[in-house]
Coordinates of C-alpha atoms in Angstrom, one line a residue:
X1 CA 6.4 4.1 18.1
X2 CA 8.1 5.2 14.8
X3 CA 10.4 7.7 16.5
X4 CA 11.6 5.2 19.0
X5 CA 12.1 2.6 16.3
X6 CA 14.1 5.0 14.1
X7 CA 16.2 6.3 17.0
X8 CA 17.2 2.8 18.1
X9 CA 18.2 1.9 14.6
X10 CA 20.1 5.1 14.1
X11 CA 22.0 4.6 17.4
X12 CA 23.1 1.1 16.2
X13 CA 24.4 2.8 13.0
X14 CA 26.4 5.4 15.0
X15 CA 27.7 2.8 17.4
X16 CA 28.9 0.5 14.6
X17 CA 30.9 3.5 13.3
X18 CA 32.6 3.8 16.6
X19 CA 30.8 6.9 17.7
X20 CA 30.0 7.5 21.4
X21 CA 26.2 8.0 21.8
X22 CA 24.4 9.7 24.8
X23 CA 20.7 9.9 25.1
X24 CA 18.7 12.4 27.2
X25 CA 15.2 11.3 27.9
X26 CA 12.6 11.2 30.6
X27 CA 12.7 7.4 30.7
X28 CA 14.3 4.4 29.1
X29 CA 13.0 1.0 28.2
X30 CA 13.9 -1.9 30.5
X31 CA 15.3 -3.9 27.6
X32 CA 17.5 -1.1 26.3
X33 CA 20.7 -3.1 25.7
X34 CA 22.7 -0.7 23.5
X35 CA 25.9 0.6 24.9
X36 CA 24.7 4.2 25.1
X37 CA 25.2 6.7 27.9
X38 CA 21.8 7.5 29.5
X39 CA 20.9 10.8 31.1
X40 CA 17.5 10.9 32.6
X41 CA 15.6 14.2 32.9
X42 CA 12.4 13.4 34.9
X43 CA 9.0 14.5 33.5
X44 CA 8.1 18.0 34.3
X45 CA 4.9 20.0 34.6
X46 CA 5.1 21.1 31.0
X47 CA 7.0 20.4 27.8
X48 CA 8.6 23.8 28.0
X49 CA 9.9 23.1 31.5
X50 CA 11.3 19.8 30.5
X51 CA 13.0 21.3 27.5
X52 CA 14.5 24.1 29.7
X53 CA 16.0 21.5 32.1
X54 CA 17.3 19.4 29.2
X55 CA 19.0 22.6 27.9
X56 CA 20.7 23.1 31.3
X57 CA 21.9 19.5 31.3
X58 CA 23.2 19.7 27.7
X59 CA 25.1 22.9 28.4
X60 CA 26.9 21.1 31.3
X61 CA 28.1 18.3 28.9
X62 CA 30.6 18.5 26.1
X63 CA 29.1 17.0 22.9
X64 CA 30.3 17.3 19.4
X65 CA 26.7 17.1 18.1
X66 CA 23.3 17.5 19.8
X67 CA 20.5 16.0 17.7
X68 CA 17.0 16.7 19.0
X69 CA 14.0 14.7 17.9
X70 CA 11.5 17.4 18.5
X71 CA 11.4 17.7 22.3
X72 CA 13.6 20.7 22.9
X73 CA 15.4 23.6 21.2
X74 CA 19.0 23.5 22.4
X75 CA 20.7 21.5 19.6
X76 CA 22.7 21.5 16.4
X77 CA 20.1 19.6 14.4
X78 CA 16.4 19.5 15.1
X79 CA 14.5 16.6 13.5
X80 CA 10.8 17.1 14.3
X81 CA 9.5 13.6 13.4
X82 CA 5.9 14.8 13.8
X83 CA 6.5 17.5 11.2
X84 CA 5.0 21.0 11.5
X85 CA 2.5 21.1 14.4
X86 CA 0.5 24.0 12.9
X87 CA -0.1 22.0 9.7
X88 CA -0.9 18.9 11.7
X89 CA -3.4 20.8 13.8
X90 CA -5.1 22.4 10.8
X91 CA -5.6 19.0 9.2
X92 CA -6.7 17.3 12.4
X93 CA -9.5 19.9 12.7
X94 CA -10.9 18.7 9.4
X95 CA -11.6 15.3 11.0
X96 CA -14.2 16.9 13.3
X97 CA -17.8 18.0 12.8
X98 CA -18.1 21.7 11.9
X99 CA -19.2 22.8 15.4
X100 CA -16.3 21.0 17.0
X101 CA -13.8 22.6 14.7
X102 CA -14.9 26.0 15.8
X103 CA -14.8 25.1 19.5
X104 CA -11.4 23.5 19.2
X105 CA -10.1 26.4 17.2
X106 CA -11.1 28.8 19.9
X107 CA -9.8 26.5 22.7
X108 CA -6.4 26.4 20.9
X109 CA -6.0 30.2 21.4
X110 CA -6.5 30.1 25.2
X111 CA -5.8 26.6 26.7
X112 CA -2.3 26.3 28.2
X113 CA -1.6 23.0 26.4
X114 CA -2.1 24.5 22.9
X115 CA -0.3 27.7 23.8
X116 CA 2.6 25.7 25.1
X117 CA 2.9 23.8 21.8
X118 CA 2.9 27.2 20.0
X119 CA 5.7 28.5 22.3
X120 CA 7.7 25.3 21.8
X121 CA 7.4 25.7 18.0
X122 CA 8.5 29.3 18.2
X123 CA 11.6 28.4 20.3
X124 CA 12.5 25.6 17.8
X125 CA 12.1 27.9 14.8
X126 CA 14.6 30.3 16.3
X127 CA 18.3 29.8 17.0
X128 CA 21.1 28.8 14.6
X129 CA 20.5 25.0 14.5
X130 CA 19.7 23.1 11.3
X131 CA 16.2 21.8 11.0
X132 CA 15.8 18.5 9.2
X133 CA 12.5 18.1 7.3
X134 CA 11.4 14.6 6.3
X135 CA 9.7 15.7 3.1
X136 CA 9.2 18.7 0.8
X137 CA 5.7 19.1 2.3
X138 CA 7.2 19.4 5.8
X139 CA 10.0 21.7 4.6
X140 CA 7.4 24.0 3.1
X141 CA 5.2 24.0 6.2
X142 CA 8.1 24.7 8.5
X143 CA 9.2 27.6 6.4
X144 CA 5.8 29.1 5.8
X145 CA 4.0 28.4 9.1
X146 CA 6.9 28.3 11.6
X147 CA 9.1 30.8 9.9
X148 CA 12.2 28.6 9.7
X149 CA 14.7 30.3 7.3
X150 CA 15.4 28.3 4.2
X151 CA 19.1 28.4 4.7
X152 CA 18.6 26.4 8.0
X153 CA 16.4 23.7 6.4
X154 CA 17.6 20.4 5.2
X155 CA 15.7 17.6 3.5
X156 CA 16.3 13.9 4.3
X157 CA 13.5 11.4 3.6
X158 CA 12.9 8.5 5.9
X159 CA 14.6 5.2 5.1
X160 CA 13.5 1.5 5.4
X161 CA 15.2 -1.7 6.4
X162 CA 15.3 -3.5 3.1
X163 CA 16.1 -6.9 4.7
X164 CA 13.4 -6.9 7.3
X165 CA 10.8 -5.7 4.8
X166 CA 11.0 -7.6 1.5
X167 CA 8.9 -9.6 -0.9
X168 CA 11.1 -12.7 -0.2
X169 CA 9.1 -13.2 3.1
X170 CA 5.9 -14.0 1.1
X171 CA 6.9 -17.6 0.6
X172 CA 7.0 -18.2 4.3
X173 CA 4.1 -15.9 5.5
X174 CA 1.6 -15.3 2.8
X175 CA -0.5 -18.4 2.6
X176 CA -0.5 -19.2 6.4
X177 CA -1.5 -15.6 7.2
X178 CA -4.3 -15.6 4.6
X179 CA -5.6 -19.0 5.9
X180 CA -5.6 -17.5 9.4
X181 CA -7.7 -14.6 8.1
X182 CA -10.1 -17.0 6.3
X183 CA -9.2 -15.6 2.9
X184 CA -8.8 -17.4 -0.5
X185 CA -8.6 -15.3 -3.6
X186 CA -9.8 -11.9 -2.2
X187 CA -7.8 -8.8 -2.8
X188 CA -6.5 -7.9 0.6
X189 CA -6.1 -4.2 1.4
X190 CA -4.0 -3.3 4.4
X191 CA -3.6 -0.4 6.7
X192 CA -1.1 -0.3 9.6
X193 CA -1.4 2.6 12.1
X194 CA -1.7 3.5 15.7
X195 CA -3.8 6.7 15.2
X196 CA -6.4 5.1 12.9
X197 CA -8.5 8.2 12.7
X198 CA -5.7 10.5 11.7
X199 CA -4.4 7.9 9.2
X200 CA -7.8 7.9 7.4
X201 CA -9.6 4.7 8.5
X202 CA -13.1 6.3 8.5
X203 CA -12.7 7.3 4.8
X204 CA -11.2 3.9 4.0
X205 CA -14.1 2.1 5.5
X206 CA -16.5 4.2 3.4
X207 CA -14.5 3.3 0.3
X208 CA -14.6 -0.4 1.2
X209 CA -18.4 -0.2 1.4
X210 CA -18.4 1.2 -2.1
X211 CA -16.3 -1.6 -3.4
X212 CA -18.4 -4.3 -1.7
X213 CA -21.6 -2.7 -3.0
X214 CA -20.0 -3.0 -6.5
X215 CA -19.5 -6.8 -5.8
X216 CA -15.7 -6.5 -5.4
X217 CA -14.0 -9.6 -4.0
X218 CA -12.1 -7.6 -1.4
X219 CA -11.1 -7.6 2.3
X220 CA -9.6 -5.0 4.6
X221 CA -7.0 -5.8 7.3
X222 CA -6.7 -3.1 10.0
X223 CA -3.5 -3.5 12.1
X224 CA -2.0 -1.4 14.9
X225 CA -4.5 -0.4 17.6
X226 CA -6.6 -2.5 19.9
X227 CA -9.1 0.4 20.4
X228 CA -11.2 -0.3 17.4
X229 CA -14.8 -0.5 18.7
X230 CA -15.8 2.8 17.0
X231 CA -14.5 1.6 13.7
X232 CA -16.1 -1.8 14.1
X233 CA -19.4 -0.1 14.7
X234 CA -18.9 2.0 11.5
X235 CA -18.1 -1.1 9.5
X236 CA -21.2 -2.8 10.8
X237 CA -23.3 0.3 10.0
X238 CA -21.9 0.3 6.5
X239 CA -22.7 -3.4 6.1
X240 CA -19.1 -4.5 5.6
X241 CA -18.3 -6.0 9.0
X242 CA -17.6 -9.5 7.5
X243 CA -15.2 -7.8 5.0
X244 CA -13.0 -6.2 7.6
X245 CA -10.6 -7.8 10.2
X246 CA -9.2 -5.9 13.3
X247 CA -6.4 -8.0 14.8
X248 CA -5.1 -5.1 16.9
X249 CA -1.4 -4.5 17.4
X250 CA 1.2 -6.9 16.2
X251 CA 4.8 -7.2 17.2
X252 CA 6.1 -7.8 13.7
X253 CA 3.9 -6.7 10.7
X254 CA 6.0 -8.7 8.2
X255 CA 3.3 -11.4 7.8
X256 CA 0.7 -8.8 7.3
X257 CA 2.6 -7.1 4.4
X258 CA 3.2 -10.6 3.0
X259 CA -0.5 -11.5 3.0
X260 CA -1.7 -8.1 1.6
X261 CA -2.1 -7.1 -2.0
X262 CA -2.3 -3.3 -1.6
X263 CA -1.4 -0.9 1.1
X264 CA -3.8 2.0 1.7
X265 CA -3.3 4.9 4.0
X266 CA -5.6 7.9 3.3
X267 CA -3.8 10.0 6.0
X268 CA -4.8 13.5 7.0
X269 CA -1.2 14.4 7.9
X270 CA 2.0 12.4 7.9
X271 CA 5.4 14.0 7.3
X272 CA 6.9 10.9 5.8
X273 CA 5.2 7.6 6.7
X274 CA 7.6 4.8 7.6
X275 CA 4.9 2.2 7.1
X276 CA 4.4 3.4 3.5
X277 CA 8.1 2.8 3.0
X278 CA 7.8 -0.6 4.6
X279 CA 4.9 -1.5 2.3
X280 CA 6.9 -0.4 -0.8
X281 CA 9.9 -2.4 0.4
X282 CA 7.5 -5.4 0.8
X283 CA 6.6 -5.1 -2.8
X284 CA 3.1 -3.6 -2.3
X285 CA 1.5 -0.9 -4.4
X286 CA 0.5 2.0 -2.2
X287 CA -2.4 4.4 -2.1
X288 CA -2.0 7.4 0.1
X289 CA -2.7 11.2 0.0
X290 CA -0.9 14.4 -0.8
X291 CA -0.8 15.1 2.9
X292 CA 1.7 12.3 3.3
X293 CA 5.3 13.3 2.6
X294 CA 6.0 9.8 1.5
X295 CA 3.5 10.3 -1.4
X296 CA 6.1 12.7 -3.0
X297 CA 8.2 9.6 -3.7
X298 CA 5.4 7.8 -5.7
X299 CA 4.9 8.1 -9.4
X300 CA 1.1 8.0 -10.1
X301 CA 0.2 4.7 -11.8
X302 CA 3.7 3.3 -11.4
X303 CA 4.1 2.7 -7.7
X304 CA 0.4 3.3 -6.7
X305 CA -1.8 6.4 -6.4
X306 CA -1.9 9.7 -4.4
X307 CA -5.3 11.1 -3.6
X308 CA -5.6 14.8 -3.0
X309 CA -8.5 14.8 -0.5
X310 CA -8.2 12.5 2.5
X311 CA -11.9 12.7 3.1
X312 CA -13.1 11.7 -0.4
X313 CA -14.2 8.0 -0.3
X314 CA -15.2 8.0 -3.9
X315 CA -11.8 9.1 -5.2
X316 CA -10.1 6.6 -2.9
X317 CA -12.5 3.8 -4.0
X318 CA -11.7 4.5 -7.7
X319 CA -8.0 3.9 -7.0
X320 CA -8.7 0.8 -5.0
X321 CA -10.9 -0.6 -7.8
X322 CA -8.0 -0.2 -10.3
X323 CA -5.8 -2.3 -8.1
X324 CA -8.3 -5.2 -8.0
X325 CA -6.5 -6.1 -11.2
X326 CA -3.8 -8.7 -10.3
X327 CA -1.5 -8.0 -13.3
X328 CA -1.5 -4.3 -12.4
X329 CA -0.6 -5.1 -8.8
X330 CA 2.3 -7.3 -9.8
X331 CA 3.8 -4.7 -12.0
X332 CA 3.3 -1.9 -9.5
X333 CA 4.7 -4.2 -6.7
X334 CA 7.9 -4.7 -8.6
X335 CA 8.2 -1.0 -9.2
X336 CA 7.4 -0.3 -5.5
X337 CA 10.3 -2.5 -4.3
X338 CA 12.7 -0.7 -6.8
X339 CA 11.6 2.6 -5.3
X340 CA 12.1 1.5 -1.8
X341 CA 15.7 0.3 -2.6
X342 CA 16.5 4.0 -3.4
X343 CA 15.4 4.9 0.1
X344 CA 17.2 2.4 2.4
X345 CA 17.8 3.1 6.1
X346 CA 21.5 3.1 5.3
X347 CA 21.0 6.0 2.9
X348 CA 18.9 7.9 5.4
X349 CA 21.5 7.4 8.2
X350 CA 24.4 8.3 5.9
X351 CA 22.8 11.6 4.8
X352 CA 22.1 12.6 8.5
X353 CA 25.7 11.6 9.5
X354 CA 26.8 13.9 6.6
X355 CA 24.9 16.7 8.3
X356 CA 26.9 16.1 11.4
X357 CA 30.1 16.6 9.4
X358 CA 28.5 19.8 8.0
X359 CA 27.8 21.2 11.4
X360 CA 31.3 20.4 12.7
X361 CA 32.9 21.8 9.6
X362 CA 31.1 25.1 10.0
X363 CA 32.7 25.5 13.4
X364 CA 36.2 25.2 12.0

């Protein structure tokens, strides 16, 4: 997942600097080859119980910095990669039919799982540690909904690997990938996501149906999850099954970015989407929503478009229609790459490492 990918990359950055890195987790990948010190805290009956045991283990060890990715509360820096859970939950309810929203809202007040999440958020909002928000949206939500004081909040946007994701890969991958998909001159829209419902695929399919009904020469590539039967049925119901391809998960999305013309992610909630940054770095104009923290980086009409309502297929289709224009896509793609170059992984890692220095300096 995105958190694991970022953590691994950040560990490499720290190790290259000569830092000693310890990881506390409930499990480790078999192919973990980095020279880190591993501390395993087995899974427990609840997240709260796991976090409590992790706190005990951390107190026994002597670290200069404890950097938590959102699992616990005993730390110097808390970086909740999922953003504000209360905001996420509110947005996720909007994906449900009205009667289910009511039922789930009531369940959230009483079921142990939801109450546990609320208690974890409360513990994480307390204390003296810094809280690292990945976007202005997340920073606002953490302050207003979780009560994190402004003086403990810091903002660091995600960063992208500019070598791995780059327009230079098109010469190698674009034509072979498009031939594999059976495409010629169609405008190829792309979405890469594991949670396809949260990232807005139902709305995107409706928007595609509007484009196809208007005789647009377009195709949609849906990458990232093999459980797509529900969405394939929706595409068939909308009459666009032949205009949508579901290849499932891929180990390396580079060829997909190279083959695509536009990246579209009408997400319901995303604190700062890494795949949006990957698409920008690959030279693709991006269409996303105001509920994606990465959308804050875009200038409307220069790098792509930001839609206010994730559930409005007409508004989304209007933006997609504009990007059927090849000349506009080329210009925006150049701008997109320039924007990504301002948000490299190296910049992201350096800004977080500076926070480490801030924490240590405050102790002196």
